[in-house]
Short mmCIF file of C-alpha atoms in Angstrom, two decimals:
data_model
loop_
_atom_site.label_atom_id
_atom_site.label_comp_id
_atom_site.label_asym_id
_atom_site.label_seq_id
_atom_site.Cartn_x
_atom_site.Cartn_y
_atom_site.Cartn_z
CA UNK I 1 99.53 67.03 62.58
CA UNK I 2 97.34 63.90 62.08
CA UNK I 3 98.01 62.60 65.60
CA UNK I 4 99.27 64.98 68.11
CA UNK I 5 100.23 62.03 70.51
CA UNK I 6 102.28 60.21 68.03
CA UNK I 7 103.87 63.32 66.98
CA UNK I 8 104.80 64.35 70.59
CA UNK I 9 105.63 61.03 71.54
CA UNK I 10 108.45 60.36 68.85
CA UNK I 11 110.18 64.12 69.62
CA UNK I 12 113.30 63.58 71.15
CA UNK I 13 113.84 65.47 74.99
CA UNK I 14 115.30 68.76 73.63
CA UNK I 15 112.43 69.25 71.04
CA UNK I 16 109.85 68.39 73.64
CA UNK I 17 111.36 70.67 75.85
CA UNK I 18 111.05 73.04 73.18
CA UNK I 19 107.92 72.31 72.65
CA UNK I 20 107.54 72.70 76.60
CA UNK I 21 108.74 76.25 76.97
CA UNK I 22 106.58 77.28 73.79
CA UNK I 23 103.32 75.82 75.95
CA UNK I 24 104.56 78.07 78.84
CA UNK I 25 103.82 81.32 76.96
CA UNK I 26 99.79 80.04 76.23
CA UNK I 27 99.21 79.55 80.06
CA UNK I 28 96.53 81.15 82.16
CA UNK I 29 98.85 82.39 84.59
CA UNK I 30 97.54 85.62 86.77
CA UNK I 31 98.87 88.90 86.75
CA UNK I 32 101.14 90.03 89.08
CA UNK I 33 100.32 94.01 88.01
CA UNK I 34 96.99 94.35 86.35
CA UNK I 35 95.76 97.24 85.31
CA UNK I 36 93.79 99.65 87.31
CA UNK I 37 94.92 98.27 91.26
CA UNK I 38 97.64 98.07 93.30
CA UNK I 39 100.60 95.24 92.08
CA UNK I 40 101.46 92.63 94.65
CA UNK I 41 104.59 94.60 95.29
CA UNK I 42 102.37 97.41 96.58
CA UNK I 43 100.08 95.03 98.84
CA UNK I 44 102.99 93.42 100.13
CA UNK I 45 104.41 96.69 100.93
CA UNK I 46 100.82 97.72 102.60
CA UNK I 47 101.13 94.64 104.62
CA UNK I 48 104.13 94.97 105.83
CA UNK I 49 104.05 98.55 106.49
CA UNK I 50 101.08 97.86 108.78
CA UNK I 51 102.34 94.21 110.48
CA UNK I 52 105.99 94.23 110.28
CA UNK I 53 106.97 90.71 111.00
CA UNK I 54 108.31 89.70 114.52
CA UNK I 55 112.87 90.07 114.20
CA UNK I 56 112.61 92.33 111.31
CA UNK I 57 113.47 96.33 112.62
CA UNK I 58 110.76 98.38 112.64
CA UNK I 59 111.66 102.08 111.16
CA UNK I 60 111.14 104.38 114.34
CA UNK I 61 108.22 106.92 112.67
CA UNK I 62 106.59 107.17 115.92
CA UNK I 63 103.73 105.28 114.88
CA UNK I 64 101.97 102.39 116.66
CA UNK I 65 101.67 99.09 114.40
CA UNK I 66 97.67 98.76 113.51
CA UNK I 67 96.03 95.81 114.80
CA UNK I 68 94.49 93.20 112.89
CA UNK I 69 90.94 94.31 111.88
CA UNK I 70 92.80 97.95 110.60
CA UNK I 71 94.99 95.74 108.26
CA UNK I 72 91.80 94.12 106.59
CA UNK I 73 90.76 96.91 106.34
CA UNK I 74 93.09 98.00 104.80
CA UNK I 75 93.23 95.35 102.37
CA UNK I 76 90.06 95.89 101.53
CA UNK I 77 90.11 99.68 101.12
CA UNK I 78 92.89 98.45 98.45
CA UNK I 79 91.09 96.18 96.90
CA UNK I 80 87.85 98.64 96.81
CA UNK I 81 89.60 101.38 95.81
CA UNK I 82 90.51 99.10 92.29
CA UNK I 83 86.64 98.40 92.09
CA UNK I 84 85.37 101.63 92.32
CA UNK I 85 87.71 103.81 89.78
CA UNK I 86 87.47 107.20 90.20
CA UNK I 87 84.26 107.50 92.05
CA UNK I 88 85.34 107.64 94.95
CA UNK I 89 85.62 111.43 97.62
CA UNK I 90 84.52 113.35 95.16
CA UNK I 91 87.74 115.29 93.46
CA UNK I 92 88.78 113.58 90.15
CA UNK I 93 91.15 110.86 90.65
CA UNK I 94 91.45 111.28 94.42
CA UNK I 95 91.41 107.63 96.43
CA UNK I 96 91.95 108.19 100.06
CA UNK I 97 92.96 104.54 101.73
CA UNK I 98 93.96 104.48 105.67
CA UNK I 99 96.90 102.57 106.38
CA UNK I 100 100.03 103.49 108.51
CA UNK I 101 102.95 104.88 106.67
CA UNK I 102 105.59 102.56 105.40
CA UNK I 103 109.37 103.38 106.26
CA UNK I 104 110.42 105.94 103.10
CA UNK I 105 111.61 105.26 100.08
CA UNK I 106 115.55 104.15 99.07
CA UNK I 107 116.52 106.71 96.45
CA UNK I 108 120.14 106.21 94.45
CA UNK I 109 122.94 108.70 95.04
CA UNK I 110 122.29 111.36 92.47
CA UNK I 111 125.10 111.72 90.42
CA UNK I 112 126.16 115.80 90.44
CA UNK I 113 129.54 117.31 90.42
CA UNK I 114 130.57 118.60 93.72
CA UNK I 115 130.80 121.77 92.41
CA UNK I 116 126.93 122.49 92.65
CA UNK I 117 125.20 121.61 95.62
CA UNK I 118 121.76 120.21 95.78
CA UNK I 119 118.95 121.86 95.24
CA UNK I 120 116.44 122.33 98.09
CA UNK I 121 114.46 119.25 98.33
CA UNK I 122 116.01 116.88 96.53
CA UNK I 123 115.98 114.21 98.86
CA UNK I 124 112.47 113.93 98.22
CA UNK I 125 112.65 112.44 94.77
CA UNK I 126 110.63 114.84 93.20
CA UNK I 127 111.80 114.17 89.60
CA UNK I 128 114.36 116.42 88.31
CA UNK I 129 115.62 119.40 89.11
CA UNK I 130 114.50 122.59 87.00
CA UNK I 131 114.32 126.74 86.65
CA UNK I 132 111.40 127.72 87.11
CA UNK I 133 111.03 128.96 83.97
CA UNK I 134 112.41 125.55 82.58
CA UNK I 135 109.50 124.24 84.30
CA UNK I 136 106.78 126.08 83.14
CA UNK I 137 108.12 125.33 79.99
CA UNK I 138 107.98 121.87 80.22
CA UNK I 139 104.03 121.99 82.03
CA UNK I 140 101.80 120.80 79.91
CA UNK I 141 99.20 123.15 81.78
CA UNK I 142 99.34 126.83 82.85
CA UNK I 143 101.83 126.72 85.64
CA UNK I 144 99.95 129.05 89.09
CA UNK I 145 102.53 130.26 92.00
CA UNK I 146 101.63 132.04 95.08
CA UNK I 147 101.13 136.22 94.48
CA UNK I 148 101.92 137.12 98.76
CA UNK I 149 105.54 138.95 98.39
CA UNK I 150 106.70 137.41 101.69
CA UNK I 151 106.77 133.81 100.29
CA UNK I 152 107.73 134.87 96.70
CA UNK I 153 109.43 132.51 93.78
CA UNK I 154 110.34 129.09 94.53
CA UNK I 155 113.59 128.05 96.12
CA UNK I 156 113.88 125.23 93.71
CA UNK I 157 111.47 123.67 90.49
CA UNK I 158 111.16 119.99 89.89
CA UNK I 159 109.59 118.05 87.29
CA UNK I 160 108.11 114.11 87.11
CA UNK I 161 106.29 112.40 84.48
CA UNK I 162 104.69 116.29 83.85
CA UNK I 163 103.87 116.77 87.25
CA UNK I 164 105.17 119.94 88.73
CA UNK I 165 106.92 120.32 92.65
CA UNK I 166 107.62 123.78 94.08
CA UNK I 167 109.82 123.88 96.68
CA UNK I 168 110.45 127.06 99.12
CA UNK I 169 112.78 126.50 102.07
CA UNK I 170 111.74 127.15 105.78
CA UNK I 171 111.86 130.61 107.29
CA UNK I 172 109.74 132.83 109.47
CA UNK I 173 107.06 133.03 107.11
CA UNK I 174 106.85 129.13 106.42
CA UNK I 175 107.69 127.16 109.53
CA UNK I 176 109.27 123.45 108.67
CA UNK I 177 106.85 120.78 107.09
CA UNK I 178 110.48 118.67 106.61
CA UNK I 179 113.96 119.38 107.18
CA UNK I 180 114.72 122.73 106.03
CA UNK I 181 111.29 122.99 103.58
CA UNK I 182 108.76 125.68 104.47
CA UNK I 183 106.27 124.92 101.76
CA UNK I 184 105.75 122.58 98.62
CA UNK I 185 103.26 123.00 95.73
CA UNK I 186 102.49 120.09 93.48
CA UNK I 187 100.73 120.56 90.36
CA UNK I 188 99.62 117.66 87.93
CA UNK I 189 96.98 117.57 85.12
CA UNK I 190 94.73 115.35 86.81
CA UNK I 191 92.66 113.30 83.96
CA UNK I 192 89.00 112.85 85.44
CA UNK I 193 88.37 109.41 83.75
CA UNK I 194 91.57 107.65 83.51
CA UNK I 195 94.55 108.17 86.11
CA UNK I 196 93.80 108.09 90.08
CA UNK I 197 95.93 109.27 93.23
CA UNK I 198 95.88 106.98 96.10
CA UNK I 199 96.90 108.03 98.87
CA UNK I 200 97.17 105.95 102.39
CA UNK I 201 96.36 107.79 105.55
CA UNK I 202 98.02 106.92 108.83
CA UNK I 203 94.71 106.24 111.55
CA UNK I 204 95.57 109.13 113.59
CA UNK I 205 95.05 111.38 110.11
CA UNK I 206 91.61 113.99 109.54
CA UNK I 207 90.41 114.54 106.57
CA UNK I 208 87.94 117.69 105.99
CA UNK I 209 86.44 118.71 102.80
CA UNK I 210 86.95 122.07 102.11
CA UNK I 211 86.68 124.53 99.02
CA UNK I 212 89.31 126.02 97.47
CA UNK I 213 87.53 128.84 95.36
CA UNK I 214 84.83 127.41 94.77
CA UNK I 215 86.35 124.06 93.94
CA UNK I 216 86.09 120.92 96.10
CA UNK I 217 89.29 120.05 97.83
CA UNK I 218 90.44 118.12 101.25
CA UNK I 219 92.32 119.16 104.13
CA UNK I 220 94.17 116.05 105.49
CA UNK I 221 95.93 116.88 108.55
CA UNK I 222 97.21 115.32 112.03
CA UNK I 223 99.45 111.89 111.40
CA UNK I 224 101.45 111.78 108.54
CA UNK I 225 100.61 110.48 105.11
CA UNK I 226 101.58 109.06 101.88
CA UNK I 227 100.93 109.00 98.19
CA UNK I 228 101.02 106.99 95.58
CA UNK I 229 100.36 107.29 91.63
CA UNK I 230 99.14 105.17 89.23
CA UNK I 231 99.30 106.36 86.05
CA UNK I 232 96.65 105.72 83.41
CA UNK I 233 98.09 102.82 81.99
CA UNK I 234 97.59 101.22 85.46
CA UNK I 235 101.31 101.31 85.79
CA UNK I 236 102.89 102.41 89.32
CA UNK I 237 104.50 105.77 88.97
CA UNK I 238 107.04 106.46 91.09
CA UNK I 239 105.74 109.35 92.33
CA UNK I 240 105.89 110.68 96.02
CA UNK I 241 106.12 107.73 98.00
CA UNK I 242 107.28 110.14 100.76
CA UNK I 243 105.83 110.59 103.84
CA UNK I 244 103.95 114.40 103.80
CA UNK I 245 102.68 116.58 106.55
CA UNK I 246 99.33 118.42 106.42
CA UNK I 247 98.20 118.72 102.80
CA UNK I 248 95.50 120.48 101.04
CA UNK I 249 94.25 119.36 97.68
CA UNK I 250 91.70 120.44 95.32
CA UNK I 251 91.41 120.28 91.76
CA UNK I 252 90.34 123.13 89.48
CA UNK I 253 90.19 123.20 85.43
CA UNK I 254 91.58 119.98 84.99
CA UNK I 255 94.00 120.64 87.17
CA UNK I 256 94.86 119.34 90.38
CA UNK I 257 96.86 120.94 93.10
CA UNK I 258 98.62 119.54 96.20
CA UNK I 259 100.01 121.92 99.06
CA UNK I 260 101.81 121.01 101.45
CA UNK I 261 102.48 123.37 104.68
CA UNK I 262 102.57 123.74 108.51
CA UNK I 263 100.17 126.90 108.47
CA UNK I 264 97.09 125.06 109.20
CA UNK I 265 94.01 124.87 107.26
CA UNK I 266 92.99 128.89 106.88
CA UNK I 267 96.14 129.97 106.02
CA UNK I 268 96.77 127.02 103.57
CA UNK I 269 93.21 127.72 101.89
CA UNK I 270 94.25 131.81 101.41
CA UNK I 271 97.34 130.57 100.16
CA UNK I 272 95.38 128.40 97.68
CA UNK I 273 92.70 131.09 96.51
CA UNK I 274 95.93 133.68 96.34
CA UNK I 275 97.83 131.63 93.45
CA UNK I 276 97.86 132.67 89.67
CA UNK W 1 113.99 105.56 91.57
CA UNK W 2 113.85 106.05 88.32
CA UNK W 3 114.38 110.38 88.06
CA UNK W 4 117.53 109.86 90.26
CA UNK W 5 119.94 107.62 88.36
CA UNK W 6 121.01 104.35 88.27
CA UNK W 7 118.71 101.46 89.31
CA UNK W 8 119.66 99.43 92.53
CA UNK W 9 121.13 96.68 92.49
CA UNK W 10 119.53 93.75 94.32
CA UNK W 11 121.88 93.24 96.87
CA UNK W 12 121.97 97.11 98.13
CA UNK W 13 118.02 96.80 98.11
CA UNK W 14 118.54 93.90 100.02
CA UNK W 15 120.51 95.21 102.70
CA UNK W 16 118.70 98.48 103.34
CA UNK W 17 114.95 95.81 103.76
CA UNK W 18 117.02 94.13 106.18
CA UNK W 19 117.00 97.43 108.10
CA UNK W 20 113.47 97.66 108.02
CA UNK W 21 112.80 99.71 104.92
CA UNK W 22 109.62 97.90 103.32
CA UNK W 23 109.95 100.25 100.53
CA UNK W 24 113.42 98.78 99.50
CA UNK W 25 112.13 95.35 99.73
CA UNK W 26 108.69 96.25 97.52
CA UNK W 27 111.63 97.49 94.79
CA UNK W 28 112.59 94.41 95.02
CA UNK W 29 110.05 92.14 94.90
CA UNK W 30 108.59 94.31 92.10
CA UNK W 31 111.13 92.50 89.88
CA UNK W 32 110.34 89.18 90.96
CA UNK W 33 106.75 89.05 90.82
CA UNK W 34 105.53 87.88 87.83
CA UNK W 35 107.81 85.40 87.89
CA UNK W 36 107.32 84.80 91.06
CA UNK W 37 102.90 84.18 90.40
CA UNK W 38 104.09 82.15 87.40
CA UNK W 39 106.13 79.84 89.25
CA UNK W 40 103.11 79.58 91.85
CA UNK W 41 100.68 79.16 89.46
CA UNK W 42 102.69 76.14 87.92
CA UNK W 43 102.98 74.22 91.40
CA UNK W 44 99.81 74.74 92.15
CA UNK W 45 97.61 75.41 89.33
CA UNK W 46 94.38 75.36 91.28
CA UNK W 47 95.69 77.32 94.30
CA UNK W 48 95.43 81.18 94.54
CA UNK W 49 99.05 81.71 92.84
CA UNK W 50 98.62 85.85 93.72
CA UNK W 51 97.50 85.05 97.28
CA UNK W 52 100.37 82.66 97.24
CA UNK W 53 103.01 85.31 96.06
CA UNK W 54 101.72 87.54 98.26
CA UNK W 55 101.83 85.26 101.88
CA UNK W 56 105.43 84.02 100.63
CA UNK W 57 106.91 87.63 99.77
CA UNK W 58 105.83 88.37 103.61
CA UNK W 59 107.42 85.82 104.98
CA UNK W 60 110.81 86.05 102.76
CA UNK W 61 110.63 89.83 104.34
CA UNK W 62 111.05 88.03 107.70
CA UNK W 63 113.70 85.53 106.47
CA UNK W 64 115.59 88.30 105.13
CA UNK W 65 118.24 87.91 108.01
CA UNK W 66 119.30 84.50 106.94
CA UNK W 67 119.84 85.06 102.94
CA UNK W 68 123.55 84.72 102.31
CA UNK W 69 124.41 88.20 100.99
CA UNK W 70 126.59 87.03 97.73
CA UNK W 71 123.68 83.90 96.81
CA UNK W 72 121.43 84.96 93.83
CA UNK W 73 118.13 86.27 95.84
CA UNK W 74 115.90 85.08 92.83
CA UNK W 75 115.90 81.56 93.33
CA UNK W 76 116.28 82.04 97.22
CA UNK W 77 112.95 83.84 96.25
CA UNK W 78 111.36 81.55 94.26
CA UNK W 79 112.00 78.68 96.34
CA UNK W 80 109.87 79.99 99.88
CA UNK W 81 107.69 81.21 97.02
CA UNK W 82 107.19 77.08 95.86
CA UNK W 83 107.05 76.01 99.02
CA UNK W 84 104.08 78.29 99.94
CA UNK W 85 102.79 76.95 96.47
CA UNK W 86 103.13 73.45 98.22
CA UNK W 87 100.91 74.30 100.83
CA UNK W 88 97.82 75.43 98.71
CA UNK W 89 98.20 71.95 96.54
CA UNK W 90 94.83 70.35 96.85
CA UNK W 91 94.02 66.39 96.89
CA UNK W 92 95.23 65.29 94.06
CA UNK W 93 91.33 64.09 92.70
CA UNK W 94 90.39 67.34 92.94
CA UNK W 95 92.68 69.24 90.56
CA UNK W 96 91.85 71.10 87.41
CA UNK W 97 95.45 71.30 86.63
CA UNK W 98 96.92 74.52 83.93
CA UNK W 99 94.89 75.78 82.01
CA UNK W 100 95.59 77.69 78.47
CA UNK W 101 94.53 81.42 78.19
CA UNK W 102 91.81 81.74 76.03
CA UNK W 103 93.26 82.74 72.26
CA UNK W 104 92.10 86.16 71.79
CA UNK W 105 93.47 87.01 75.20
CA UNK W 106 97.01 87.33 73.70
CA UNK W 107 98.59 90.19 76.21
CA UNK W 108 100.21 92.95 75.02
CA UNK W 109 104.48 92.47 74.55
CA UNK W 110 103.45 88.81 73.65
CA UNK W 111 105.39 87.73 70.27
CA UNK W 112 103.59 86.92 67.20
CA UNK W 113 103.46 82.94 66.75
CA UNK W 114 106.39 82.39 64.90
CA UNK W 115 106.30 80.04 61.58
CA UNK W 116 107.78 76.55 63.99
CA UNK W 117 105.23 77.46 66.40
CA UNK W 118 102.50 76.48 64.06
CA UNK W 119 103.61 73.06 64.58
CA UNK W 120 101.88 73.14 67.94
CA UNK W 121 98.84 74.71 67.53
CA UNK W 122 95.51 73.51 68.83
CA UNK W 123 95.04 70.18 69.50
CA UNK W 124 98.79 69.17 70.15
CA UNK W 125 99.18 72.34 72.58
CA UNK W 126 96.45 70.88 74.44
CA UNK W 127 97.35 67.22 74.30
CA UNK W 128 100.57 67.74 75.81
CA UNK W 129 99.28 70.43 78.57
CA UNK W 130 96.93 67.35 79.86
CA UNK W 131 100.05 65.16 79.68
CA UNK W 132 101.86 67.46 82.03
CA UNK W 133 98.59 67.61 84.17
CA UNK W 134 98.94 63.73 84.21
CA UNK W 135 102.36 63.99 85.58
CA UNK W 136 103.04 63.46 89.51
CA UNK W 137 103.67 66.19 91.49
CA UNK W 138 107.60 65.72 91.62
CA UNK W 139 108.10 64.92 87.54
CA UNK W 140 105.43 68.03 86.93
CA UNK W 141 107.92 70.53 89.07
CA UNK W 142 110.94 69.63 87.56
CA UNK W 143 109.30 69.88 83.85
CA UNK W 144 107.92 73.57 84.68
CA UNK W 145 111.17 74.59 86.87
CA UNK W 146 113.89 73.72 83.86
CA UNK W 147 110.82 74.56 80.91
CA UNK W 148 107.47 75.89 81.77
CA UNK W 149 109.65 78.75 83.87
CA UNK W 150 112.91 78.43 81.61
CA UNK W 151 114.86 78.31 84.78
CA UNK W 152 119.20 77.15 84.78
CA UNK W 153 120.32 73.80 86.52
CA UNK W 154 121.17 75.93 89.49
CA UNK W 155 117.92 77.58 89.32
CA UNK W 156 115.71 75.21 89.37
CA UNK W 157 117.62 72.93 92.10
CA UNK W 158 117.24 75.78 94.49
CA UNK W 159 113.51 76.63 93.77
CA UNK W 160 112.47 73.10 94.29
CA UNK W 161 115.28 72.51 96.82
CA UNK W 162 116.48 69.03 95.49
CA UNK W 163 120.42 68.52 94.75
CA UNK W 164 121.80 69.97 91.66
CA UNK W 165 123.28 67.08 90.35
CA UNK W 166 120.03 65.31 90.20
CA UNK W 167 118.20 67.88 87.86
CA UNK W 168 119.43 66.32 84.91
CA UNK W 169 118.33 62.56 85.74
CA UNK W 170 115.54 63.93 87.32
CA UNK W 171 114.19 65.88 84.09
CA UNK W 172 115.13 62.85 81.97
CA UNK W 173 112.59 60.42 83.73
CA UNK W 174 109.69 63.40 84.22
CA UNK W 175 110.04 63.39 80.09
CA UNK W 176 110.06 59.75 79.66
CA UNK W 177 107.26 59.61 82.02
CA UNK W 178 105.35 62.47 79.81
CA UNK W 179 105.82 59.97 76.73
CA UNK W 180 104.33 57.77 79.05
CA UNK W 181 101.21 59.93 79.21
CA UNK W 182 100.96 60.15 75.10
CA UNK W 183 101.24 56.38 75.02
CA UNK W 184 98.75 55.81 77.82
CA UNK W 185 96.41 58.29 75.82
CA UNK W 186 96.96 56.47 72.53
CA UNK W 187 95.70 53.26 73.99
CA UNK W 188 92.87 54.57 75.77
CA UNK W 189 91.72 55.45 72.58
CA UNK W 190 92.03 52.55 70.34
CA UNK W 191 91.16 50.23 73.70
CA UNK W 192 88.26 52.58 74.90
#
């Protein structure tokens, strides 16, 4: 085109406007979900979790809003935990963030027939329902479970994106940790490099570093918690965004494990060191 | 969401943020936000657009309670999301205006150019992205509502909140007024 302002000028209005929408897709317009941090979806969701707005109902978790300087914070425990990749506590992939937890997650009615009933857990959107032998079928790693004969198999197997839940229901041995679940084991192939949990601690939550057989791990205990995944991509997975009791987690062989139970921290680490 | 079934639709995400779950309402903004930054970024180019997004999806949270259930929420959306846009404007002598990406920062999912799209390469892309720059405020929204976001009639009355039936007269003299810019360009050329 010899003169681009002649040539525009003499296009008729649905050419330019062609023209128009074609210039929209060259724009320097900023991400919404970049790569490696938290979408504005998520911050939103941080913020509001923290400050919910005067007139809007506040879920009853019985937790106290933060104040102010705990939402910056906040903010910038998001925005740092972007910067520094996995650096960060020390086991591969693990961000720890404090924040209070957000009201939980809406799940769709999962179609079943009525014939079968649910399998323990499955409110909790663990992924989808398995045999346990379906799901160490489907792990890309070498599935562990725990060896002491009083907790024994699973109650029910679930799988997400390759990462593994256990469920057993409550009983004498495993007191509650939610309604009607005694104990859950997660296991995911945790990639050192790429990949990173983050996981946003309530202010009333501990965290002490423990080992797990001779592999660096965390107790987090007290207020309640949540996770969140981001996959290595830097997409969102829709992972556990759950609120979870007292959790240990360590990661061993390239593997990382999550456990989730009211025992307290000895009994959860002889738990750990027990599973193969 | 996704390991359970069938996505949500907006209007039962909707109604379980206006009982205070925030994680119903981050669904839902989820699907809105890039279109939601673009639309920020196009009002006001030299404003933070994420920051933007981000202040207006907290207050729509609070204004949840006066949405009409049945309305479309995307341009209910969009529109708090313009006005927060507003806000950020600076002085008019101050603006940079929009920018094009740099070429080689072509994003993943983007199309290849297609053949017609040669036709504005370079020089013309760039001539008519400072004519739009050139445009007032009011003729520059209506251009990026209807083109620069690809929004419907409806759409784009509700995200700027002016009446429908003046979208179409409106457009018509923001794109006469763009020729304008070409013409004024021309002459300072020759004349300058």
């Amino acid at each position: 085109v010899a003169d681009p302002r002649a040539f525009l000028e003499q296009l008729p209005d649905d050419e330019l406007g062609r023209a128009l929408r074609e210039l929209a897709g060259s724009l320097a317009v900023p991400v919404a979900a970049a790569p490696g941090r938290p979408d504005i979806a998520t911050r939103v969701r941080a913020r509001l979790a923290a400050e919910p707005p005067v007139g809007v109902p506040k879920r009853r978790w019985g937790l106290r809003p933060m104040r102010r300087g705990l939402v910056l914070a906040l903010a910038a425990l998001l925005i740092l935990a972007a910067v520094v990749g996995a650096v960060g506590l020390g086991l591969p992939g693990l961000r720890i963030i404090f924040g209070d937890i957000p009201t939980p997650r809406p799940t769709a009615s999962p179609t079943r027939s009525p014939s079968s009933p649910a399998p323990l857990g499955s409110f909790l959107g663990l992924g989808t329902a398995l045999t346990l032998g379906e799901a160490e079928r489907a792990a890309s790693f070498d599935m562990v479970l725990p060896t002491d004969p009083a907790i024994g198999p699973p109650d029910a197997s679930y799988i997400a994106d390759g990462r593994v839940a256990l469920v057993w229901a409550s009983d004498e041995t495993l007191p509650p940790v939610a309604s009607g679940i005694g104990l859950i084991i997660n296991e995911f192939q945790g990639d050192v490099d790429e990949g990173y949990y983050q996981k946003i601690v309530g202010s009333g939550t501990r965290l002490t570093k423990v080992t797990v057989g001779g592999s660096p791990g965390y107790w987090i205990s007290g207020a309640p918690h949540f996770f969140f995944y981001v996959d290595p991509s830097g997409k969102e997975v829709d992972d556990s965004h759950r609120v979870v009791g007292d959790t240990l987690i360590w990661t061993t062989g390239g593997v990382t494990y999550r456990i989730e139970t009211s025992l307290g921290m000895q009994a959860a680490i002889r738990l750990a060191e027990s599973l193969e | 969401l996704k390991v359970e079934g069938r996505p949500l639709e907006d209007a039962e995400l909707i109604e379980r943020a206006r009982t205070g779950e925030v994680m119903a309402y981050e669904e839902l903004v989820r699907r809105y936000q890039d279109v939601a930054v673009r639309t920020a970024y196009v009002i006001s180019p030299d404003g933070d657009a994420e920051d933007a997004v981000q202040d207006a999806f907290v207050k729509a949270y609070a204004a949840l309670p006066r949405f009409r259930t049945q309305a479309p929420f995307r341009p209910w959306l969009l529109r708090i999301v313009a006005n927060e846009a507003r806000n950020r404007r600076r002085s008019a002598g101050r603006r940079a205006g929009l920018v094009l990406r740099a070429a080689e920062d072509r994003r993943p999912g983007d199309a290849a150019p297609s053949p017609e799209s040669a036709v504005l390469e370079n020089e013309t892309r760039a001539t008519l992205l400072s004519a739009v720059n050139g445009l007032r405020d009011d003729d520059r929204e209506i251009i990026a509502a209807r083109y620069l976001l690809d929004l419907s009639e409806a759409e784009a009355a509700e995200t700027l909140g002016i009446p429908r039936g003046t979208v179409k007269s409106r457009l018509s003299r923001a794109l006469a007024r763009l020729r304008e810019q070409f013409r004024a360009a021309e002459g300072g050329m020759t004349g300058g």
